[in-house]
Coordinates of C-alpha atoms in Angstrom, one line a residue:
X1 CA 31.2 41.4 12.1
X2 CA 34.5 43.5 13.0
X3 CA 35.7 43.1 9.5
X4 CA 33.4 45.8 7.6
X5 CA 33.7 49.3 7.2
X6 CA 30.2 51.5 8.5
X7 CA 28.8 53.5 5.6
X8 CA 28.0 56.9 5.9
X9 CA 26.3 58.6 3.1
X10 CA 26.9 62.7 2.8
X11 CA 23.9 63.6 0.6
X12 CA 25.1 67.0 -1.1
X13 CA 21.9 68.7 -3.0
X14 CA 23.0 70.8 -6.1
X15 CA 21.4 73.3 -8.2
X16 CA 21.6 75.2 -11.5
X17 CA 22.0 79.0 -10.8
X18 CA 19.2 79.7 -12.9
X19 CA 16.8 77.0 -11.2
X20 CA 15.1 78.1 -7.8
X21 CA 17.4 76.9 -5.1
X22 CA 14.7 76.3 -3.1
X23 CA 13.6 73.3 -5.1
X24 CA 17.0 71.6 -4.3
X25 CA 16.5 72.2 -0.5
X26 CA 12.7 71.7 0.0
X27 CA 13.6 68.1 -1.9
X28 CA 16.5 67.2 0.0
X29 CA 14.9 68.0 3.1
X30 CA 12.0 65.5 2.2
X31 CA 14.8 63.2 0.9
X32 CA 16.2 63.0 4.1
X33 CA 12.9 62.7 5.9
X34 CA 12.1 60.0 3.7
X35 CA 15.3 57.7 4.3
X36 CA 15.0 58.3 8.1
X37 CA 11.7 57.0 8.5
X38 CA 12.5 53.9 6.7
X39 CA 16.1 52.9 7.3
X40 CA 18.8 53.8 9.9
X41 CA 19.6 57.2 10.1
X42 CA 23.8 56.8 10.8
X43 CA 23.5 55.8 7.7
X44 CA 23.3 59.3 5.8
X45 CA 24.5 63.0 6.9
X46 CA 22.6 65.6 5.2
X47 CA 25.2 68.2 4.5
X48 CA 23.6 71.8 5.2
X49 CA 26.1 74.1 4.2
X50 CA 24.9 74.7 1.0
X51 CA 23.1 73.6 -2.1
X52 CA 26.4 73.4 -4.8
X53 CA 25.7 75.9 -7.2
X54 CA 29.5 76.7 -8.1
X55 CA 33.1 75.0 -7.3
X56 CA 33.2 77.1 -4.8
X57 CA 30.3 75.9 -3.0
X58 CA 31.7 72.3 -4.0
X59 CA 34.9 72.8 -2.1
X60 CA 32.5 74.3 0.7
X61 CA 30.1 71.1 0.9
X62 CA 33.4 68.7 0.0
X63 CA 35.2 69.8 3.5
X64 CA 31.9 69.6 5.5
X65 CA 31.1 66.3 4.6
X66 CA 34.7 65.2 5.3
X67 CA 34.6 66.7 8.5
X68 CA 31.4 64.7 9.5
X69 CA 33.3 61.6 8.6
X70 CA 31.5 60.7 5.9
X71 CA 33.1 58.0 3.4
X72 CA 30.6 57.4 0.5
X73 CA 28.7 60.3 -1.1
X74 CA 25.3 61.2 -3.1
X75 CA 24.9 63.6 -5.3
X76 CA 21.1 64.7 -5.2
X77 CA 20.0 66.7 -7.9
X78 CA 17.1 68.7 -7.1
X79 CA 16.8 70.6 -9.8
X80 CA 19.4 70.6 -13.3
X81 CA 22.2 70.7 -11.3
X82 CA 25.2 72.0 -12.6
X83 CA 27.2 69.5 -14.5
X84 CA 30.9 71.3 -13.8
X85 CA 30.9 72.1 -10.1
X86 CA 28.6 68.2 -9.7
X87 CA 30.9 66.3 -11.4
X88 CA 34.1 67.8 -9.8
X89 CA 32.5 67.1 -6.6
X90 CA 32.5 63.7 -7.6
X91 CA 35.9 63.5 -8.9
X92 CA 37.6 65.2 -5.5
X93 CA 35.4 63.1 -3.3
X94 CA 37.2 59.9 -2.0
X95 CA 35.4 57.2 -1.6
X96 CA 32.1 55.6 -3.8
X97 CA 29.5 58.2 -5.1
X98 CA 26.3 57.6 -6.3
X99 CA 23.8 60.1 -8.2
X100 CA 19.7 60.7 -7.9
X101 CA 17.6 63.0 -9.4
X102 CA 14.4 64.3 -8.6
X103 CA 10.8 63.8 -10.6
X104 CA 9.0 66.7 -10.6
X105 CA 6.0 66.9 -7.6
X106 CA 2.9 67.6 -9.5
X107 CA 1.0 68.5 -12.7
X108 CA -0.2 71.9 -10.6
X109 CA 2.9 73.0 -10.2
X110 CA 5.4 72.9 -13.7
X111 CA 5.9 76.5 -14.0
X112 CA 7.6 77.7 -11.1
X113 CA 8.2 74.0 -9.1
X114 CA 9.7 72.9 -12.5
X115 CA 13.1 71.1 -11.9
X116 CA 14.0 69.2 -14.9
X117 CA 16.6 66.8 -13.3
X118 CA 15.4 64.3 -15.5
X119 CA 17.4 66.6 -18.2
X120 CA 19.9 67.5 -15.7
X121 CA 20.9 63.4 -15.3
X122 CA 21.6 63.2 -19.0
X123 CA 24.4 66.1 -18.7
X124 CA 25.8 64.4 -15.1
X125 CA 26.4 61.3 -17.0
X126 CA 28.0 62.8 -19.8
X127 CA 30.3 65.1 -17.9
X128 CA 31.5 62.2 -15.6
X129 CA 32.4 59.9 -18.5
X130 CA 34.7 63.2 -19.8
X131 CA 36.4 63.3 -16.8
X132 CA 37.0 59.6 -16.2
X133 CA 34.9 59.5 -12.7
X134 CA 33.2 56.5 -12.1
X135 CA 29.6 56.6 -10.3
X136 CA 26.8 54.7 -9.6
X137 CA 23.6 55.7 -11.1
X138 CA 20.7 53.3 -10.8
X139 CA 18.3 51.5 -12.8
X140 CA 16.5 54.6 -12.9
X141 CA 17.7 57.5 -11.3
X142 CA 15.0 60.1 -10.9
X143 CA 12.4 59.6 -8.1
X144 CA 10.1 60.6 -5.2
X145 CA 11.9 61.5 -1.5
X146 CA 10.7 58.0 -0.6
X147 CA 11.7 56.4 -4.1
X148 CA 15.5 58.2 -3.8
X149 CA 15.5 56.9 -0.7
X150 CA 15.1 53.5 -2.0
X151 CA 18.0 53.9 -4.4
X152 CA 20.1 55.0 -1.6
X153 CA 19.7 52.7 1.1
X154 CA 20.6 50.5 -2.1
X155 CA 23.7 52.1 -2.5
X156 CA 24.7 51.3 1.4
X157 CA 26.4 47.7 0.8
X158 CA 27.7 48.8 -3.0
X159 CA 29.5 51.8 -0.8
X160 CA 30.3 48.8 2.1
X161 CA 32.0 46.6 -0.7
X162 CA 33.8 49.4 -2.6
X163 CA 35.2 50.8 0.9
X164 CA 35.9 47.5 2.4
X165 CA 38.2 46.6 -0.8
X166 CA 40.1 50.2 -0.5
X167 CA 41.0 49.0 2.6
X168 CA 41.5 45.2 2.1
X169 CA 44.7 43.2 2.5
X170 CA 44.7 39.9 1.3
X171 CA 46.9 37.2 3.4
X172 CA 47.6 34.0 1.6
X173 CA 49.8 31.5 2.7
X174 CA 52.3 29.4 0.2
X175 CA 51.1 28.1 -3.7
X176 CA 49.0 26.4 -4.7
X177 CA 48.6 23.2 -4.8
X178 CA 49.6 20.5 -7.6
X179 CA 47.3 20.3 -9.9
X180 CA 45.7 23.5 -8.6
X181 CA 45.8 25.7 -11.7
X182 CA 42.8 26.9 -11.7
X183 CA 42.9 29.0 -8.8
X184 CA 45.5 31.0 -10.9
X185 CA 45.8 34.2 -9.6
X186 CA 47.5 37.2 -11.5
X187 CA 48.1 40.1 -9.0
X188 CA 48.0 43.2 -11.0
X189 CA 44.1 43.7 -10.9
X190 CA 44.2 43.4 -7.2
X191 CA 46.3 46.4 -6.9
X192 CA 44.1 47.9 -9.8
X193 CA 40.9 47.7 -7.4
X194 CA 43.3 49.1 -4.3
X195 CA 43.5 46.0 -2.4
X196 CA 46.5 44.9 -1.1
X197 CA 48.2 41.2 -1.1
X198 CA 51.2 39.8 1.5
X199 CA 51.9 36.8 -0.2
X200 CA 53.6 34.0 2.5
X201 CA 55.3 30.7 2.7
X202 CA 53.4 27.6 4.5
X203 CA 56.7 27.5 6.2
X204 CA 55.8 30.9 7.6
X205 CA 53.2 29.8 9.1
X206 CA 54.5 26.8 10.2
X207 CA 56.8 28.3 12.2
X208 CA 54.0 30.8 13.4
X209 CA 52.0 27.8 14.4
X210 CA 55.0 25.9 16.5
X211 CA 55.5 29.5 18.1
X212 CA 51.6 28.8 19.5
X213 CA 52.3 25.3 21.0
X214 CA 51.2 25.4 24.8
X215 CA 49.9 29.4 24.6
X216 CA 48.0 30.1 27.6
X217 CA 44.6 31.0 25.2
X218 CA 44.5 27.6 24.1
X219 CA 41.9 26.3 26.9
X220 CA 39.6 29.2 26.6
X221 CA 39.7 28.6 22.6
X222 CA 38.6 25.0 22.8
X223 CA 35.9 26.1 25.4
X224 CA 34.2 27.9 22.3
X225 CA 34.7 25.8 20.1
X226 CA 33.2 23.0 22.2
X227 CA 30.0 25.5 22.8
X228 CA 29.9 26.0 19.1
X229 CA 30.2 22.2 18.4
X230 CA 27.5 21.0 20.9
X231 CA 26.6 17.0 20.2
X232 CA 28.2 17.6 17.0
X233 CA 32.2 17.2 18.6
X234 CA 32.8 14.0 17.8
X235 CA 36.9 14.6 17.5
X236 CA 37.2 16.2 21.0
X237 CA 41.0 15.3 21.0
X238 CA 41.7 17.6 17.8
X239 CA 40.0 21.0 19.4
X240 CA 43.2 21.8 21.1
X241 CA 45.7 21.8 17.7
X242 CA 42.7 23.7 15.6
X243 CA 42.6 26.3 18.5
X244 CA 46.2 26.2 18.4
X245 CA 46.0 27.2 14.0
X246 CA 43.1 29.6 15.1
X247 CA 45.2 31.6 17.7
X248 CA 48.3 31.5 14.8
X249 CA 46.5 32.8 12.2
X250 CA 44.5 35.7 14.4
X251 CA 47.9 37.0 15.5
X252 CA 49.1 36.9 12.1
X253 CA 46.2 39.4 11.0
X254 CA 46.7 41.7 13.6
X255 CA 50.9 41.5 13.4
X256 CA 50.4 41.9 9.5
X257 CA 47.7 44.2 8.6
X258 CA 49.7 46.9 8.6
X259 CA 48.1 50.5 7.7
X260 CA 45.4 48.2 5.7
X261 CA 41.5 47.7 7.8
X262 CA 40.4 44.7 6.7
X263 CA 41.5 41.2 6.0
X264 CA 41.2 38.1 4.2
X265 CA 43.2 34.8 4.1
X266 CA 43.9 32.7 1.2
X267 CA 45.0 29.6 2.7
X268 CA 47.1 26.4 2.4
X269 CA 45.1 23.2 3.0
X270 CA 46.9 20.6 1.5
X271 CA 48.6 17.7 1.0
X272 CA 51.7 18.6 2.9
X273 CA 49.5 20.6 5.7
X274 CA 48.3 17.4 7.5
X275 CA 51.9 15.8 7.3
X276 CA 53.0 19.0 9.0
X277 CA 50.7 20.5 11.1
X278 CA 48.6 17.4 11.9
X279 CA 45.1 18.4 11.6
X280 CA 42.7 19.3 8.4
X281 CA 41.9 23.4 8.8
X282 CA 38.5 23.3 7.2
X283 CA 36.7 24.3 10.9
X284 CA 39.1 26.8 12.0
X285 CA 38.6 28.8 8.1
X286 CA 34.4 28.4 9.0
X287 CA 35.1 30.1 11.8
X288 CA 37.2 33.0 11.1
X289 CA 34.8 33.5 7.8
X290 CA 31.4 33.3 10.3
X291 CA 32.9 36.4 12.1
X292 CA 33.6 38.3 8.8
X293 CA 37.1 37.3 7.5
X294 CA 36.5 35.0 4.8
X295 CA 39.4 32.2 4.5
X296 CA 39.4 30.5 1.0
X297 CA 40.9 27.1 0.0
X298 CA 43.8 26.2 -1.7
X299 CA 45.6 29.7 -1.4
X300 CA 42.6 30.8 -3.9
X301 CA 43.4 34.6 -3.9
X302 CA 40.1 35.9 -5.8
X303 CA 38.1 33.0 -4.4
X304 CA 39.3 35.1 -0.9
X305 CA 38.4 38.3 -2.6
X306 CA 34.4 37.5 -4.3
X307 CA 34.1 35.7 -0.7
X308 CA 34.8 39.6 0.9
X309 CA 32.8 41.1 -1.3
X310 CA 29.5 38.8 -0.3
X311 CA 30.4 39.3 3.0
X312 CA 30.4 43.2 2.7
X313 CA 26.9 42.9 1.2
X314 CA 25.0 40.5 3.1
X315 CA 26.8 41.7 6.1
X316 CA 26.4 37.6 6.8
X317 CA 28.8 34.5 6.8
X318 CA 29.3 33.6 3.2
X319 CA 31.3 30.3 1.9
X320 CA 33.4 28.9 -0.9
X321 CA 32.1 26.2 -2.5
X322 CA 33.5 23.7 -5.5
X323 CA 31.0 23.2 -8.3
X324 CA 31.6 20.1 -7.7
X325 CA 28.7 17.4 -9.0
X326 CA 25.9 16.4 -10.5
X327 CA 22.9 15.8 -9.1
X328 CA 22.0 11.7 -9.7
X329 CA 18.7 11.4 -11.6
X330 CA 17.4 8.7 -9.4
X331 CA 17.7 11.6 -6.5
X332 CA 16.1 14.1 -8.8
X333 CA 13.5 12.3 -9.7
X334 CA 12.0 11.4 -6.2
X335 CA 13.5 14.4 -4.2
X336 CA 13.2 17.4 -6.8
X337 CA 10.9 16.6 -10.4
X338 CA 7.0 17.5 -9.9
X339 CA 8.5 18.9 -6.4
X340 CA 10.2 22.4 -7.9
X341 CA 10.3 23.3 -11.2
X342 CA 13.9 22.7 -11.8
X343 CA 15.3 20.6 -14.8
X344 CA 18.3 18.0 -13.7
X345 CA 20.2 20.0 -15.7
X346 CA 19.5 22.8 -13.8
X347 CA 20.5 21.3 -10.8
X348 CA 24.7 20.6 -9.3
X349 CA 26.2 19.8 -5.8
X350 CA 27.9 22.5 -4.4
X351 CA 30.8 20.9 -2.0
X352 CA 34.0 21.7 0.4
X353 CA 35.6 19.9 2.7
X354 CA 33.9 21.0 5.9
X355 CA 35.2 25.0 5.4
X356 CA 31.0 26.8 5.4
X357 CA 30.1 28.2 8.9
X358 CA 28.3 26.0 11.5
X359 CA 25.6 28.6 11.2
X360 CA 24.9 28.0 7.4
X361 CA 25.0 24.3 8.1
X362 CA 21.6 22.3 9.0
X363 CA 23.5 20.3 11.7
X364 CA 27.1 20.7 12.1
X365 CA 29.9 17.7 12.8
X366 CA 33.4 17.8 13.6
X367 CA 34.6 14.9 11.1
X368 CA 38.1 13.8 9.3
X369 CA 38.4 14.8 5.5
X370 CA 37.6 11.8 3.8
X371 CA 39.5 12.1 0.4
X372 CA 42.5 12.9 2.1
X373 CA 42.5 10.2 4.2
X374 CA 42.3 7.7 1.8
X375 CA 45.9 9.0 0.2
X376 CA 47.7 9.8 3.6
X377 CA 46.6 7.6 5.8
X378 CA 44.5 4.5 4.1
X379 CA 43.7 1.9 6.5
X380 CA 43.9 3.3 9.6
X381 CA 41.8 5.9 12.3
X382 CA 41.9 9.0 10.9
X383 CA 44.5 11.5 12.5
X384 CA 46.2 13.9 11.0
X385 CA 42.9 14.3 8.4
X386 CA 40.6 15.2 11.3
X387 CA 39.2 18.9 11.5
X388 CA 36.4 19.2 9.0
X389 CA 32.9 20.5 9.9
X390 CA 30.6 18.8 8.1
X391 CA 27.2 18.8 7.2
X392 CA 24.3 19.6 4.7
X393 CA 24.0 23.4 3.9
X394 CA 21.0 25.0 5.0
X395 CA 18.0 25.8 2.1
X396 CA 17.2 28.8 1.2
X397 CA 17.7 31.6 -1.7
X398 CA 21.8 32.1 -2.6
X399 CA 23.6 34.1 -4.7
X400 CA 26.5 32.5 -6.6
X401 CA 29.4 34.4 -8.0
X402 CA 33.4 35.0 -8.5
X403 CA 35.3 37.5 -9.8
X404 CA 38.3 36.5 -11.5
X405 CA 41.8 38.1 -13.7
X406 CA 42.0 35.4 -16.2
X407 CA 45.5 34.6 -17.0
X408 CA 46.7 37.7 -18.5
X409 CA 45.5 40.0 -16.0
X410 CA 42.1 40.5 -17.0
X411 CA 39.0 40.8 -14.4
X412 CA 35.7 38.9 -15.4
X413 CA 33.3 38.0 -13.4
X414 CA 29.7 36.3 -13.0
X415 CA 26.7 36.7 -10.8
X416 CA 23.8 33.9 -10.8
X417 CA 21.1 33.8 -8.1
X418 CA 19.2 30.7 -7.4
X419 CA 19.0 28.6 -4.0
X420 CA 19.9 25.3 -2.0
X421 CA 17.2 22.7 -1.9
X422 CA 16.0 21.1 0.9
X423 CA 17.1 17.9 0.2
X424 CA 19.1 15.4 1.8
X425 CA 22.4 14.6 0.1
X426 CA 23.5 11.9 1.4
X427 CA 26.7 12.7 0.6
X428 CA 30.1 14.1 3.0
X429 CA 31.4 17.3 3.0
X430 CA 29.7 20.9 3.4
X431 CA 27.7 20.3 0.8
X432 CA 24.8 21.2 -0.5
X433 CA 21.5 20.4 -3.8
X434 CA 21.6 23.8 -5.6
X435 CA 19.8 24.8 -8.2
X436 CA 19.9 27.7 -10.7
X437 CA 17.6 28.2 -13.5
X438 CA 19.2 27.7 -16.6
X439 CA 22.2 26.1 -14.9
X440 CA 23.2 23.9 -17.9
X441 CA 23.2 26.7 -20.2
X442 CA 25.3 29.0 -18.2
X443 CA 27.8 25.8 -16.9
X444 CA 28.8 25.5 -20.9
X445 CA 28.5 29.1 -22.0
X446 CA 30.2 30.6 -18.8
X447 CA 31.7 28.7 -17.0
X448 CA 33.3 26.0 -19.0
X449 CA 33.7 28.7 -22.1
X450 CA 35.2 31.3 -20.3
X451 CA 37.8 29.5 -18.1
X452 CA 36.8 29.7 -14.6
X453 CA 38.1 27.9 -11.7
X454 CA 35.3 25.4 -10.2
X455 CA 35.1 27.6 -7.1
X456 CA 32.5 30.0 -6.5
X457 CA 31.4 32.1 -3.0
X458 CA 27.9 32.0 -2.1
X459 CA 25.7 34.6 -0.4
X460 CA 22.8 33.4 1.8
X461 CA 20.2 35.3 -0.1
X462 CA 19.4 36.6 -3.7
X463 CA 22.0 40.0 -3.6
X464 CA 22.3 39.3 -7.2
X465 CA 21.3 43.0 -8.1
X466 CA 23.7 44.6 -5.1
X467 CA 26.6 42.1 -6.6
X468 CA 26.2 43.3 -10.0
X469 CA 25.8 46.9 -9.3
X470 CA 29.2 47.0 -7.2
X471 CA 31.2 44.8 -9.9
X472 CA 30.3 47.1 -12.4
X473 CA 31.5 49.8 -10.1
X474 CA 34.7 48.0 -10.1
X475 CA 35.1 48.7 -13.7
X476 CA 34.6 44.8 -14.9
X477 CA 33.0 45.0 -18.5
X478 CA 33.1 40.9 -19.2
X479 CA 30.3 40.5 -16.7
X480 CA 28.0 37.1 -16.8
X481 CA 24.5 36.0 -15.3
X482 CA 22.3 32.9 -16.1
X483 CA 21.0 34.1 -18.6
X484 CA 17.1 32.9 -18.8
X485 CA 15.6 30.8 -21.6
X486 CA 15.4 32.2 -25.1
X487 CA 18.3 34.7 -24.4
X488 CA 21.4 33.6 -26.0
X489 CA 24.8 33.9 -24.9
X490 CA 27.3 35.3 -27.5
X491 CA 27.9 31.8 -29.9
X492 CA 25.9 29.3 -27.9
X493 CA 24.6 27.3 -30.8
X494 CA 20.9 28.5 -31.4
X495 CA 20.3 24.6 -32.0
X496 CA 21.7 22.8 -29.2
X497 CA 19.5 21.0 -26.6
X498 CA 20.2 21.1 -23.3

């Protein structure tokens, strides 16, 4: 995946002037040690100017760090550390910062090999909420060299998300649809995180796509779609128009990225969109999302956004999915009860046109969008509603989540992991059986309570903890799971039954 910035982690030891400064380099050295027999080394530079005792030894390790092109930073305190010179470090660094500590080494040796940095956290902390300077601290922050590497090879795709959006321009393409309200979209927090929006006209695009007509790519194009498609192209005749949008909106990225990295498209899809450009572009969007730039549906800006920031963590295809159905009990009950130990009500359908990559798919089918069809071209072949890829969505563990600004510009969001069952849905669509424990709970208490839209982005895997960790990086306070039995949500009715 192009789309994603690489992390690389300058891990700057400090030290209190009145601490042995060897414990802060000894530790760091077996820090580093630790991390690169475990995980990939071009992952972390270990700065070795100095152990930051003063600002002056900040602006020192600050400029080396810089210099070895490193864009996400921990703070590893060895010893105390030294809560000024630590936390301006922090402040002057630009780009995510995390902070460890170190536990002390051994009962034999808590007189001169004493480093207290579990005191040393509490005084980080405090000085960083003085001056305003956000951080990430884990769970719990003071550990072994193998343990802190742990924490910090967690960090890697928090630092990937939090860089990616610095860096991100959203592309959408005209409003949204009637009766699309949901996918409302206020702007200011996207500038608030420092990612960037060009916000077009389908007519733009329109024209961008006429501009396309014969281009000598085209051929090649279809090729790979066709190799992609195998015995699943059953609309052969549409691959050349869908190449055609594909081509359009790849030199649109490029022509209008500007000074911004990295990209992702909120898009038209309908009504007028098959009138105009004659196809359905469900296949081309799981295609451009399966290489890293997630397209969302129905010009569904933060949709576009949460779908960027799975794709920074997993460093895999994500997708956007309606919440879209329930599960019939006559399918639970033979496909799912005394099978998995899953309520119905914890239990939905998860469904899009045909938009979630051929690789997340269990088998894969160029089709025509059935609902459309039925309003814009009723009794007759399908034609200008062909395009979707269609199919049931692979099983597995997921994580499903959105961020969101509610209508007057505040950001709220909502991490629940659970997975796709492997069960047939007979059904059209990317679609897929999901189930999340406690789903009915956290439908009426979330959800439904809180005003989101009905689409969420899914991450093939549980990254619930990695998705939580970088929202609350972002600064979003109103932030939701599925929350387990016996845990209420603020006013669900103690007495209800779900």
């Amino acid at each position: 995946m192009k789309n994603l910035p690489k992390v690389k982690i300058g891990i700057v030891a400090v030290s209190r002037d009145c601490f042995p400064e060897s414990l802060s380099v000894n530790r760091r050295k077996a820090l580093v040690e630790a991390y690169k027999a475990n995980y990939d080394v071009a992952d972390i530079y270990e700065c070795p100017v100095c152990i930051v005792e003063s600002e002056i030894h900040m602006v020192q390790a600050l400029e080396d760090i810089k210099q070895a092109g490193c864009n996400a930073l921990c703070v590893y305190l060895g010893n105390f550390g030294p809560e000024i010179a630590e936390t301006l470090l922090a402040k002057h660094f630009d780009g995510p910062v995390m902070f460890v500590a170190a536990a002390e080494e051994s009962q034999n040796d808590l007189v001169g090999g004493r480093g207290d940095a579990y005191c040393g956290m509490l005084n980080a902390s405090y000085n960083l909420k003085l001056r305003n300077v956000k951080a990430y601290i884990p769970e719990y922050p003071v550990g072994t060299a193998a343990e802190c590497a742990d924490m910090i090879h967690d960090f890697v795709p928090i630092a990937r998300a939090i860089i990616g959006l610095k860096s991100l321009k959203i592309i959408s393409f005209g409003p949204r649809p009637l009766n699309f309200l949901a996918c409302n979209a206020p702007i200011q927090q996207l500038y608030n995180l420092g990612v960037e929006i060009e916000e077009n006209s389908e007519l733009d695009l329109f024209e961008a796509f006429n501009k396309h007509a014969g281009d000598e790519r085209i051929p090649a194009k279809v090729k790979e779609m066709e190799e992609e498609l195998g015995e699943g192209n059953k609309k052969p005749e549409i691959l050349e128009k869908l190449a055609q949008y594909e081509l359009t909106l790849l030199d649109w990225v490029e022509a209008h990225k500007g000074y911004r990295e990295y990209v992702a498209i909120a898009g038209k899809c309908w009504p007028a969109f098959q009138t105009q450009f004659g196809c359905v572009p469900c296949y081309v969007n799981s295609r451009l999302t399966a290489r890293g730039i997630p397209v969302a549906c129905e010009v569904d800006i933060y949709g576009a956004i949460s779908e960027y920031i799975g794709t920074c963590i997993s460093e895999d295809a994500v997708t956007l999915l309606d919440i879209n159905n329930s599960v019939p009990a006559d399918m639970y009950v033979e496909s799912i009860k005394d099978k998995y130990n899953y309520t119905l009500k914890d239990t939905f359908m998860g469904f899009h046109c045909g938009n979630t990559a051929s690789c997340k798919l269990t088998s894969k089918t160029m089709k025509y969008q059935l609902i459309m069809h039925r309003g814009l071209e009723p009794d007759k072949e399908p034609d200008i509603t062909r395009g979707t890829l269609e199919g049931d969505i692979v099983p597995g563990d997921i994580t499903f989540f959105r961020l969101q600004s509610t209508a007057d510009a505040k950001l709220r969001a909502y991490v629940a992991e659970g997975e796709v069952l492997p069960v047939a849905t007979r059904s059209f669509g990317a679609i897929g059986v999901f189930a999340i424990p406690e789903m009915g709970r956290f439908y009426r208490n979330v959800l439904i309570k809180k005003n989101y839209p009905h689409h969420g982005a899914v991450a093939f895997g549980h990254y619930g903890k990695a998705i939580f960790d970088t929202l609350k990086y972002l600064g979003v306070e109103d932030l939701e799971f599925n929350r387990p039995a016996g845990m209420l949500y603020d006013g669900e009715n103690p007495y209800a039954k779900y």
